Structures are given as structure tokens and as C-alpha cells.
PDB file of C-alpha atoms in Angstrom:
ATOM      1  CA  UNK A   1       0.000   0.000   0.000  1.00 47.00           C
ATOM      2  CA  UNK A   2       1.330   3.416  -0.899  1.00 56.00           C
ATOM      3  CA  UNK A   3       1.732   6.234   1.562  1.00 79.00           C
ATOM      4  CA  UNK A   4       0.435   8.845  -0.909  1.00 82.00           C
ATOM      5  CA  UNK A   5      -1.569   8.850  -4.141  1.00 82.00           C
ATOM      6  CA  UNK A   6      -1.829  11.667  -6.671  1.00 80.00           C
ATOM      7  CA  UNK A   7      -5.183  12.878  -5.355  1.00 83.00           C
ATOM      8  CA  UNK A   8      -3.997  12.811  -1.734  1.00 87.00           C
ATOM      9  CA  UNK A   9      -0.905  14.887  -2.509  1.00 86.00           C
ATOM     10  CA  UNK A  10      -2.989  17.433  -4.422  1.00 84.00           C
ATOM     11  CA  UNK A  11      -5.472  17.609  -1.549  1.00 87.00           C
ATOM     12  CA  UNK A  12      -2.704  17.975   1.054  1.00 90.00           C
ATOM     13  CA  UNK A  13      -1.017  20.772  -0.918  1.00 88.00           C
ATOM     14  CA  UNK A  14      -4.209  22.780  -1.473  1.00 84.00           C
ATOM     15  CA  UNK A  15      -3.470  26.481  -1.391  1.00 79.00           C
ATOM     16  CA  UNK A  16       0.251  25.864  -1.886  1.00 81.00           C
ATOM     17  CA  UNK A  17       0.292  23.963  -5.182  1.00 78.00           C
ATOM     18  CA  UNK A  18       0.903  26.185  -8.212  1.00 80.00           C
ATOM     19  CA  UNK A  19       1.361  23.571 -10.924  1.00 76.00           C
ATOM     20  CA  UNK A  20       2.014  19.862 -11.328  1.00 75.00           C
ATOM     21  CA  UNK A  21       3.047  17.281 -13.880  1.00 74.00           C
ATOM     22  CA  UNK A  22       1.493  14.055 -12.601  1.00 70.00           C
ATOM     23  CA  UNK A  23       0.561  10.683 -14.038  1.00 74.00           C
ATOM     24  CA  UNK A  24      -2.810   9.372 -12.837  1.00 74.00           C
ATOM     25  CA  UNK A  25      -1.257   6.299 -11.241  1.00 80.00           C
ATOM     26  CA  UNK A  26       1.312   8.114  -9.073  1.00 81.00           C
ATOM     27  CA  UNK A  27       1.981   6.320  -5.778  1.00 83.00           C
ATOM     28  CA  UNK A  28       4.577   7.490  -3.262  1.00 86.00           C
ATOM     29  CA  UNK A  29       5.894   5.300  -0.437  1.00 86.00           C
ATOM     30  CA  UNK A  30       8.122   7.816   1.337  1.00 88.00           C
ATOM     31  CA  UNK A  31       8.864  11.514   1.580  1.00 91.00           C
ATOM     32  CA  UNK A  32      12.529  12.531   1.933  1.00 91.00           C
ATOM     33  CA  UNK A  33      14.455  15.785   2.296  1.00 93.00           C
ATOM     34  CA  UNK A  34      17.935  14.306   1.761  1.00 91.00           C
ATOM     35  CA  UNK A  35      18.726  13.768  -1.920  1.00 88.00           C
ATOM     36  CA  UNK A  36      21.184  10.987  -0.978  1.00 88.00           C
ATOM     37  CA  UNK A  37      18.350   8.953   0.568  1.00 87.00           C
ATOM     38  CA  UNK A  38      15.846   9.030  -2.284  1.00 83.00           C
ATOM     39  CA  UNK A  39      14.381   5.793  -3.605  1.00 80.00           C
ATOM     40  CA  UNK A  40      12.365   4.769  -6.645  1.00 83.00           C
ATOM     41  CA  UNK A  41       9.108   5.166  -4.715  1.00 82.00           C
ATOM     42  CA  UNK A  42      10.149   8.378  -2.974  1.00 88.00           C
ATOM     43  CA  UNK A  43       9.106  12.016  -3.136  1.00 90.00           C
ATOM     44  CA  UNK A  44      11.979  14.478  -2.683  1.00 93.00           C
ATOM     45  CA  UNK A  45      11.147  17.848  -1.106  1.00 94.00           C
ATOM     46  CA  UNK A  46      13.726  20.536  -1.960  1.00 93.00           C
ATOM     47  CA  UNK A  47      14.002  22.669   1.190  1.00 95.00           C
ATOM     48  CA  UNK A  48      15.939  25.917   1.388  1.00 91.00           C
ATOM     49  CA  UNK A  49      18.020  26.307   4.527  1.00 88.00           C
ATOM     50  CA  UNK A  50      20.372  28.928   5.906  1.00 90.00           C
ATOM     51  CA  UNK A  51      23.457  27.310   4.339  1.00 91.00           C
ATOM     52  CA  UNK A  52      22.115  25.039   1.590  1.00 90.00           C
ATOM     53  CA  UNK A  53      19.347  25.068  -0.976  1.00 92.00           C
ATOM     54  CA  UNK A  54      18.198  21.525  -1.784  1.00 92.00           C
ATOM     55  CA  UNK A  55      17.148  22.738  -5.242  1.00 90.00           C
ATOM     56  CA  UNK A  56      20.873  22.385  -5.983  1.00 90.00           C
ATOM     57  CA  UNK A  57      20.519  18.642  -5.288  1.00 90.00           C
ATOM     58  CA  UNK A  58      17.330  17.881  -7.237  1.00 88.00           C
ATOM     59  CA  UNK A  59      19.362  16.447 -10.094  1.00 86.00           C
ATOM     60  CA  UNK A  60      21.091  14.082  -7.631  1.00 88.00           C
ATOM     61  CA  UNK A  61      17.724  13.003  -6.202  1.00 88.00           C
ATOM     62  CA  UNK A  62      16.479  12.271  -9.724  1.00 85.00           C
ATOM     63  CA  UNK A  63      19.671  10.343 -10.545  1.00 85.00           C
ATOM     64  CA  UNK A  64      19.114   8.300  -7.376  1.00 87.00           C
ATOM     65  CA  UNK A  65      15.719   7.331  -8.774  1.00 84.00           C
ATOM     66  CA  UNK A  66      13.127   9.359  -6.871  1.00 86.00           C
ATOM     67  CA  UNK A  67       9.640   9.184  -8.344  1.00 84.00           C
ATOM     68  CA  UNK A  68       8.687  12.855  -7.893  1.00 87.00           C
ATOM     69  CA  UNK A  69       9.953  16.161  -6.521  1.00 89.00           C
ATOM     70  CA  UNK A  70       8.414  19.152  -4.762  1.00 91.00           C
ATOM     71  CA  UNK A  71      10.178  22.352  -5.786  1.00 90.00           C
ATOM     72  CA  UNK A  72       9.731  26.121  -5.708  1.00 89.00           C
ATOM     73  CA  UNK A  73      11.244  26.568  -9.146  1.00 84.00           C
ATOM     74  CA  UNK A  74      11.490  24.307 -12.186  1.00 75.00           C
ATOM     75  CA  UNK A  75      14.818  23.755 -13.914  1.00 65.00           C
ATOM     76  CA  UNK A  76      15.607  21.682 -16.995  1.00 58.00           C
ATOM     77  CA  UNK A  77      16.378  18.592 -14.899  1.00 56.00           C
ATOM     78  CA  UNK A  78      12.834  18.545 -13.419  1.00 53.00           C
ATOM     79  CA  UNK A  79      11.077  18.732 -16.767  1.00 55.00           C
ATOM     80  CA  UNK A  80      11.239  14.983 -17.371  1.00 63.00           C
ATOM     81  CA  UNK A  81      10.038  13.876 -13.942  1.00 69.00           C
ATOM     82  CA  UNK A  82       6.809  14.152 -12.010  1.00 72.00           C
ATOM     83  CA  UNK A  83       6.973  17.426 -10.160  1.00 80.00           C
ATOM     84  CA  UNK A  84       4.958  19.681  -7.930  1.00 85.00           C
ATOM     85  CA  UNK A  85       5.645  23.396  -8.165  1.00 86.00           C
ATOM     86  CA  UNK A  86       4.727  25.120  -4.900  1.00 90.00           C
ATOM     87  CA  UNK A  87       5.057  28.585  -3.363  1.00 90.00           C
ATOM     88  CA  UNK A  88       7.142  27.366  -0.420  1.00 93.00           C
ATOM     89  CA  UNK A  89       8.577  23.849  -0.052  1.00 94.00           C
ATOM     90  CA  UNK A  90       8.772  24.073   3.755  1.00 95.00           C
ATOM     91  CA  UNK A  91       5.057  24.924   3.942  1.00 95.00           C
ATOM     92  CA  UNK A  92       4.335  22.100   1.463  1.00 94.00           C
ATOM     93  CA  UNK A  93       6.231  19.606   3.645  1.00 95.00           C
ATOM     94  CA  UNK A  94       4.316  20.857   6.685  1.00 95.00           C
ATOM     95  CA  UNK A  95       1.004  20.431   4.828  1.00 94.00           C
ATOM     96  CA  UNK A  96       1.915  16.855   3.865  1.00 92.00           C
ATOM     97  CA  UNK A  97       2.782  16.079   7.492  1.00 90.00           C
ATOM     98  CA  UNK A  98      -0.417  17.706   8.749  1.00 91.00           C
ATOM     99  CA  UNK A  99      -2.535  15.787   6.225  1.00 90.00           C
ATOM    100  CA  UNK A 100      -0.803  12.538   7.134  1.00 88.00           C
ATOM    101  CA  UNK A 101      -1.276  13.144  10.845  1.00 87.00           C
ATOM    102  CA  UNK A 102      -4.995  13.867  10.421  1.00 88.00           C
ATOM    103  CA  UNK A 103      -5.610  10.532   8.699  1.00 85.00           C
ATOM    104  CA  UNK A 104      -3.691   8.588  11.353  1.00 83.00           C
ATOM    105  CA  UNK A 105      -5.146   7.305  14.583  1.00 85.00           C
ATOM    106  CA  UNK A 106      -1.713   6.845  16.148  1.00 84.00           C
ATOM    107  CA  UNK A 107      -0.975   8.247  19.563  1.00 86.00           C
ATOM    108  CA  UNK A 108       1.993  10.619  19.403  1.00 86.00           C
ATOM    109  CA  UNK A 109       4.329  11.643  22.195  1.00 87.00           C
ATOM    110  CA  UNK A 110       6.672  14.625  21.964  1.00 87.00           C
ATOM    111  CA  UNK A 111       9.673  15.016  24.269  1.00 90.00           C
ATOM    112  CA  UNK A 112      11.175  18.406  25.060  1.00 90.00           C
ATOM    113  CA  UNK A 113      13.911  19.732  27.297  1.00 89.00           C
ATOM    114  CA  UNK A 114      17.631  20.281  27.224  1.00 88.00           C
ATOM    115  CA  UNK A 115      18.905  16.970  28.630  1.00 92.00           C
ATOM    116  CA  UNK A 116      17.889  13.320  28.302  1.00 90.00           C
ATOM    117  CA  UNK A 117      15.497  13.361  25.354  1.00 91.00           C
ATOM    118  CA  UNK A 118      17.208  10.639  23.308  1.00 91.00           C
ATOM    119  CA  UNK A 119      17.626   8.260  26.248  1.00 92.00           C
ATOM    120  CA  UNK A 120      14.034   8.847  27.329  1.00 93.00           C
ATOM    121  CA  UNK A 121      12.813   8.285  23.761  1.00 93.00           C
ATOM    122  CA  UNK A 122      14.764   5.022  23.512  1.00 93.00           C
ATOM    123  CA  UNK A 123      13.432   3.815  26.878  1.00 94.00           C
ATOM    124  CA  UNK A 124       9.829   4.662  25.959  1.00 94.00           C
ATOM    125  CA  UNK A 125      10.215   2.916  22.611  1.00 94.00           C
ATOM    126  CA  UNK A 126      11.347  -0.310  24.319  1.00 95.00           C
ATOM    127  CA  UNK A 127       8.450  -0.160  26.786  1.00 95.00           C
ATOM    128  CA  UNK A 128       5.781   0.655  24.170  1.00 94.00           C
ATOM    129  CA  UNK A 129       7.000  -2.093  21.821  1.00 94.00           C
ATOM    130  CA  UNK A 130       5.867  -4.619  24.413  1.00 95.00           C
ATOM    131  CA  UNK A 131       2.336  -3.200  24.067  1.00 93.00           C
ATOM    132  CA  UNK A 132       2.034  -3.041  20.274  1.00 91.00           C
ATOM    133  CA  UNK A 133       3.274  -1.456  17.051  1.00 90.00           C
ATOM    134  CA  UNK A 134       5.652   1.386  17.918  1.00 90.00           C
ATOM    135  CA  UNK A 135       7.618   3.846  15.813  1.00 87.00           C
ATOM    136  CA  UNK A 136      10.364   6.194  17.007  1.00 86.00           C
ATOM    137  CA  UNK A 137      12.807   8.508  15.291  1.00 84.00           C
ATOM    138  CA  UNK A 138      16.224   7.114  14.452  1.00 81.00           C
ATOM    139  CA  UNK A 139      19.048   8.697  16.398  1.00 75.00           C
ATOM    140  CA  UNK A 140      18.121  11.816  18.277  1.00 73.00           C
TER     141      UNK A 140
END
């Protein structure tokens, strides 16, 4: 089962989506922001940060086989791949996360503070796994 279909992505990006080039049968299994970690069923979101602009790595994501990209500007390398042109890629990623969260019935726990978050997260993960399906972030 796919994580996202064409219609779900369009619905999630409402208000942010400017243009798209989508086949009807588009199915996405993962959303990534690191061009080195893209897969053939992945959607790469090109975020702009303080030091790097992931639009500079869209070509790498495509070469690594990603199925689609979300970008703020289209370059020649995106013309041959499924793409979503949006106003702001960070807002688009947030909208995808919000849409995904709304359709999930999972219970979510957030940990805050300046010390002990990773250890606490790891401990809670071990405890909750004894009670059922549990997901936790990798690393910190």
C-alpha cells in the first residue's frame, strides 16, 4: 500500500500547489528531504536552509531514482520527472505532514527539554513495543 496517491498529494497541498506534472497512477511510499536517501518510490522535497538550498541537489535526487519532486522553481532537470511546483517547499512539507497526521489514529508523544530526550525516547520505545506497534525517530 502506498503512503500517498496523486489525489492525496494534491489535496494535502491545497493552497500551496501552483502547478504539477502528474501521471494518474502516481503512488509514493516515502517523503525525503535528503537527496542521498531518495528511492524509486520516494518524493523528494527541496528545502531551502540557511546554508544550503536543496534545489541544488534535485538532479542528484532524480539520478538516485526518486519518483517525484516538490520544488519552488522548475529547472531543466525537473522537466522529465513528475513534479509539484509550490510557493514554499517548507510549507508544502508541513502540509503533507499535517494531512498525514490527520488521517492517522496513532498516539503521538513529543519530548522536550535540554537533557535526556534521546535516552528517554529510547526507553519509551522499548516499553511501548511490548504493548504493540511502535515507531520512534532514528538517532536523536
